[in-house]
GROMACS .gro file of C-alpha atoms in nm:
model
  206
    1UNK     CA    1  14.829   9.147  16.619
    2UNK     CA    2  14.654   9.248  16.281
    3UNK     CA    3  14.893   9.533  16.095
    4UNK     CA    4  14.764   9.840  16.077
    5UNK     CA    5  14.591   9.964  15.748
    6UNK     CA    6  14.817  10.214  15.744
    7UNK     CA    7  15.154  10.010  15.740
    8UNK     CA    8  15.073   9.884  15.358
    9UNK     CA    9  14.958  10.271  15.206
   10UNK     CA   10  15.325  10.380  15.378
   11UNK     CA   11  15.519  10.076  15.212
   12UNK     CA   12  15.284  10.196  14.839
   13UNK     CA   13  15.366  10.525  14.921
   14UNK     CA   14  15.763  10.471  14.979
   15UNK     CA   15  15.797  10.236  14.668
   16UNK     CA   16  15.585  10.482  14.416
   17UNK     CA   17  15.767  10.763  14.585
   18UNK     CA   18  16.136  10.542  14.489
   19UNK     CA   19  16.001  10.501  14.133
   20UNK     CA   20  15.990  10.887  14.107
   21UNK     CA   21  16.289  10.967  14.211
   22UNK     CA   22  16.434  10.702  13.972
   23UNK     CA   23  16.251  10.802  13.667
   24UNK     CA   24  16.330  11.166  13.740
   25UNK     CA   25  16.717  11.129  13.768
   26UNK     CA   26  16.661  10.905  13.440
   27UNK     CA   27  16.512  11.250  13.273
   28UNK     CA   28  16.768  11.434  13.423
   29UNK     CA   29  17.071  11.208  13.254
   30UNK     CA   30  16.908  11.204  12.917
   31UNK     CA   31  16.819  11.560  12.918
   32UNK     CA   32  17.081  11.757  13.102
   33UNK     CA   33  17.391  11.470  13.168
   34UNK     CA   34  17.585  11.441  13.461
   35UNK     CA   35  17.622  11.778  13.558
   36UNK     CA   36  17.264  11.844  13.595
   37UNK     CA   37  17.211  11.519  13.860
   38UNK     CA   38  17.228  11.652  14.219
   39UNK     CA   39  16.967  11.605  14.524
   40UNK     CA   40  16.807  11.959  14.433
   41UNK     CA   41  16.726  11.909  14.094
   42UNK     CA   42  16.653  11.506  14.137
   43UNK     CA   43  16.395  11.621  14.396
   44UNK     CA   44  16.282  11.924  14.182
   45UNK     CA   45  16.240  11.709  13.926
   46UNK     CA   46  16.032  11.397  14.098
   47UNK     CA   47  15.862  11.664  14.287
   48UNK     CA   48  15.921  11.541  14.641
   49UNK     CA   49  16.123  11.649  14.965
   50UNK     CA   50  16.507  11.656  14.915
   51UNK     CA   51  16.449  11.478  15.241
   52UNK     CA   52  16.312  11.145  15.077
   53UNK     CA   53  16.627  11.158  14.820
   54UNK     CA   54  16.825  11.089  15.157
   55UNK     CA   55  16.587  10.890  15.337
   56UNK     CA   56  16.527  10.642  15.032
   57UNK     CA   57  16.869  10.669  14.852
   58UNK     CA   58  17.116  10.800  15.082
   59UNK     CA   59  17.170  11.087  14.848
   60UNK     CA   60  17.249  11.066  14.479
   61UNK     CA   61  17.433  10.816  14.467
   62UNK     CA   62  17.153  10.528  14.571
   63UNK     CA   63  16.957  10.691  14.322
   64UNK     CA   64  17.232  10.649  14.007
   65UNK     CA   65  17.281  10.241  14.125
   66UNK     CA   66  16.915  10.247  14.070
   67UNK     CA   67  16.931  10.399  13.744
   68UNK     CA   68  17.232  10.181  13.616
   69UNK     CA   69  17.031   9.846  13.752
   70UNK     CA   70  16.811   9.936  13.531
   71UNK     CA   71  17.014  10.041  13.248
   72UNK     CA   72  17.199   9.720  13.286
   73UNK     CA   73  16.872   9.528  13.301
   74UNK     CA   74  16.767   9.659  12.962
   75UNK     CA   75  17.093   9.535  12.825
   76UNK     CA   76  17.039   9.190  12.948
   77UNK     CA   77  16.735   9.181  12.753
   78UNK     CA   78  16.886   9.302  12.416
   79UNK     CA   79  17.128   9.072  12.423
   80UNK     CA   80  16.940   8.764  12.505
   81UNK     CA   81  16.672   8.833  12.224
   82UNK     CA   82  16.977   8.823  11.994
   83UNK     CA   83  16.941   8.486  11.827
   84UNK     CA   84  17.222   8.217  11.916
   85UNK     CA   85  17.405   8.115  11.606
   86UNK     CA   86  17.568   7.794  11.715
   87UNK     CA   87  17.899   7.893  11.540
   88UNK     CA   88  18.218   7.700  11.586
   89UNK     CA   89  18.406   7.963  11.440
   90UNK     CA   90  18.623   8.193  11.690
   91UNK     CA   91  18.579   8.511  11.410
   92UNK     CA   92  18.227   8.460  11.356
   93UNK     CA   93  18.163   8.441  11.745
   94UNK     CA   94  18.335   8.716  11.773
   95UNK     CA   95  18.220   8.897  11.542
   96UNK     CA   96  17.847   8.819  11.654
   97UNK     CA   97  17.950   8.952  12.004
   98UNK     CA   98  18.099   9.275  11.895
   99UNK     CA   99  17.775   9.348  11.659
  100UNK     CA  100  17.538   9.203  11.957
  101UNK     CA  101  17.712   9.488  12.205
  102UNK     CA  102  17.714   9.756  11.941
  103UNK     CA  103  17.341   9.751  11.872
  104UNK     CA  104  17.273   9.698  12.282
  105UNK     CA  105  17.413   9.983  12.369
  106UNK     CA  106  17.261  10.202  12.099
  107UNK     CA  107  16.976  10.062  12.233
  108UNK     CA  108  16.997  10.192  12.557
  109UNK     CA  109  17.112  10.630  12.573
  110UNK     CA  110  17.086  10.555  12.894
  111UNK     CA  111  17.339  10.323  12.918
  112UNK     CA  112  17.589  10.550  12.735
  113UNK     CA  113  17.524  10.867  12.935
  114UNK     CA  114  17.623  10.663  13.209
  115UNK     CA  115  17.918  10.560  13.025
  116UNK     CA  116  18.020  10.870  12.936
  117UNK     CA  117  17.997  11.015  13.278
  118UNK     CA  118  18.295  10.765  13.352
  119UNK     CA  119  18.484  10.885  13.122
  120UNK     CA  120  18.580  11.183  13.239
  121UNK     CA  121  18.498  11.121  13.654
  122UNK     CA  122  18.636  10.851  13.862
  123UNK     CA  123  18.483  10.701  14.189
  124UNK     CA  124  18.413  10.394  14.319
  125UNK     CA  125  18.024  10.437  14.209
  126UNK     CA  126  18.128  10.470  13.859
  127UNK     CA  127  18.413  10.186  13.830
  128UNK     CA  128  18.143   9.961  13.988
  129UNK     CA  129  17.902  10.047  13.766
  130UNK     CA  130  18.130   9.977  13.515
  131UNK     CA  131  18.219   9.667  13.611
  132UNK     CA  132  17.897   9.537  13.679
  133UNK     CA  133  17.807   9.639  13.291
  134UNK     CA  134  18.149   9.511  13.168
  135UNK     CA  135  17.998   9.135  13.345
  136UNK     CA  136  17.678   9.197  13.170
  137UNK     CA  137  17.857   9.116  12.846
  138UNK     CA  138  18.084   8.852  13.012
  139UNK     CA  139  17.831   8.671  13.136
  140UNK     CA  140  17.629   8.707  12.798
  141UNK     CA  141  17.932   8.561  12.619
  142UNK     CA  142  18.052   8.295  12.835
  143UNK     CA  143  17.682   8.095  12.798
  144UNK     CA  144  17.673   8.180  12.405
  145UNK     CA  145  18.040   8.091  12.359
  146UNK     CA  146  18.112   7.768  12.182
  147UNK     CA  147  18.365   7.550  12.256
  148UNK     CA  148  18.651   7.761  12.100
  149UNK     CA  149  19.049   7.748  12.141
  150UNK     CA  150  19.265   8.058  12.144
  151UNK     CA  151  19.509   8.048  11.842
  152UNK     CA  152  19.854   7.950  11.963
  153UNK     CA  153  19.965   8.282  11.756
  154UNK     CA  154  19.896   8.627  11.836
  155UNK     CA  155  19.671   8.782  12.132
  156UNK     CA  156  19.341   8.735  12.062
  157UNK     CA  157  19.218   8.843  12.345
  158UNK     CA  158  19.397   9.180  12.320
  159UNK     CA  159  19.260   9.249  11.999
  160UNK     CA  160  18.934   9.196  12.113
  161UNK     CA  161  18.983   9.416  12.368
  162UNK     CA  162  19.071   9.652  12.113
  163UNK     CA  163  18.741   9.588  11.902
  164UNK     CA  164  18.493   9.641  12.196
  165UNK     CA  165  18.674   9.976  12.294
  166UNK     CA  166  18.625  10.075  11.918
  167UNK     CA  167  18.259   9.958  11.916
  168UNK     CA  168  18.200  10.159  12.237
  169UNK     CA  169  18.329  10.444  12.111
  170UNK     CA  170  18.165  10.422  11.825
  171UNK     CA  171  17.807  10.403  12.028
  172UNK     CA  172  17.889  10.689  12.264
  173UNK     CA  173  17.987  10.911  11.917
  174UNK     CA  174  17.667  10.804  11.769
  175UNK     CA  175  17.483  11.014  12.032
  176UNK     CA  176  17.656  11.301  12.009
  177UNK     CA  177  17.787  11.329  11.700
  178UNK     CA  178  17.679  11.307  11.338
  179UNK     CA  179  17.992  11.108  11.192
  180UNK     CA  180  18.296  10.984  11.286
  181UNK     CA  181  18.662  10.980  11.067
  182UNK     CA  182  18.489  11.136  10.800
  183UNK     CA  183  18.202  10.862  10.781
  184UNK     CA  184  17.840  10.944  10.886
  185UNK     CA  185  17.676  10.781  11.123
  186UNK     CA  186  17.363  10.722  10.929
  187UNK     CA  187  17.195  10.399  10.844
  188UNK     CA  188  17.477  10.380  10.557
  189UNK     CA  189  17.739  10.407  10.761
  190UNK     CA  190  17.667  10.200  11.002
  191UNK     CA  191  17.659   9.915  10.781
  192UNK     CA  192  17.996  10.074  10.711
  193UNK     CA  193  18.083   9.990  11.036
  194UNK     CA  194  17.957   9.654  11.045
  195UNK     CA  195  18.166   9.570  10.746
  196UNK     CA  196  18.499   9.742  10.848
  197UNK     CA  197  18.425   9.502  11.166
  198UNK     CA  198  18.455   9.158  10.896
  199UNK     CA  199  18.782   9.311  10.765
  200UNK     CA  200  18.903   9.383  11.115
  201UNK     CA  201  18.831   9.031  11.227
  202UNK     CA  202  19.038   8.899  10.961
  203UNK     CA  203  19.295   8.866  11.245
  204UNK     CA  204  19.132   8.589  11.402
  205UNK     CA  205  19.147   8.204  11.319
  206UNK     CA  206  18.832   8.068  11.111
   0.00000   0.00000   0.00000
């Protein structure tokens, strides 16, 4: 049986309809934050039936997985236009990670609104999300990473740890702040930051 004309105008119609909604809880986020998101204002906002928020999402929360798919998918692309250096070096790689990750997430507001959201709410959306944006960066590292051995002294991998939750910090203050510990965050002191990050680093093994 040939499908009706109408069956491919309804599945248009649901997938511009999706796109909406998506777009218009990205406006909301940027705009407004967190608070702002809710199936009133999402539909207010796309200009559509609270209805389709349900029928298409199953309520806000479909919507924000959307919205951090794509958030996530714009970090993907950051990082894999940064240039691969080839180093042997476990400072310089990581070095080159922590600077790659700084400048994708100031990249991408939408990426820290969403990370600032889990900051002060918990839920199972939110720890997913940020675990599927914590393997972004995993993922990202473990097909640039050389051939490197951890040192048999100290925890590098600690430290690390303790360099990424500095460079995050550092992007989420960047967008709402206008310095942080008495430094700007200008172009200046950024580059700052970029060279406090070699002295940092000094920890780990050439």
């Amino acid at each position: 049986m040939a499908e009706s004309p109408a069956a491919p105008a309804r599945l248009r119609d649901r997938s511009a309809t999706e796109a909406l909604i998506v777009e218009a809880g990205e406006r909301i986020l940027l705009r407004d934050g967190f608070p702002g998101l809710n199936v009133q204002t999402l539909a207010a906002e796309a200009g559509c039936d609270r209805k389709l928020v349900y029928r298409y999402f199953d309520g806000v929360d479909g919507a924000v997985e959307r919205i951090a798919a794509r958030a996530h998918a714009s970090l993907v692309r950051y990082l894999d236009a940064v240039p691969a250096s080839g180093t042997e070096s476990l400072r310089c790689f990581a070095r080159e990670s922590l600077s790659a990750w700084l400048g994708a997430l100031r990249a991408s507001p939408l990426t820290l609104r969403l990370m600032a959201w889990a900051l002060v709410e918990s839920s199972p959306l939110l720890n997913r999300i940020e675990a599927e944006r914590s393997a972004v960066l995993q993922a990202w590292m473990r097909e640039r990473r050389p051939r490197l051995r951890t040192p048999p002294a100290g925890d590098a991998v600690a430290v690390n740890a303790v360099l990424l939750a500095a460079v995050q910090h550092l992007a989420l203050s960047g967008g709402a702040r206008p310095g942080v510990g008495g430094v700007a965050l200008d172009d200046a002191g950024w580059a700052r930051m970029e060279s406090a990050l070699d002295q940092l680093l000094a920890a780990f093994p050439d």
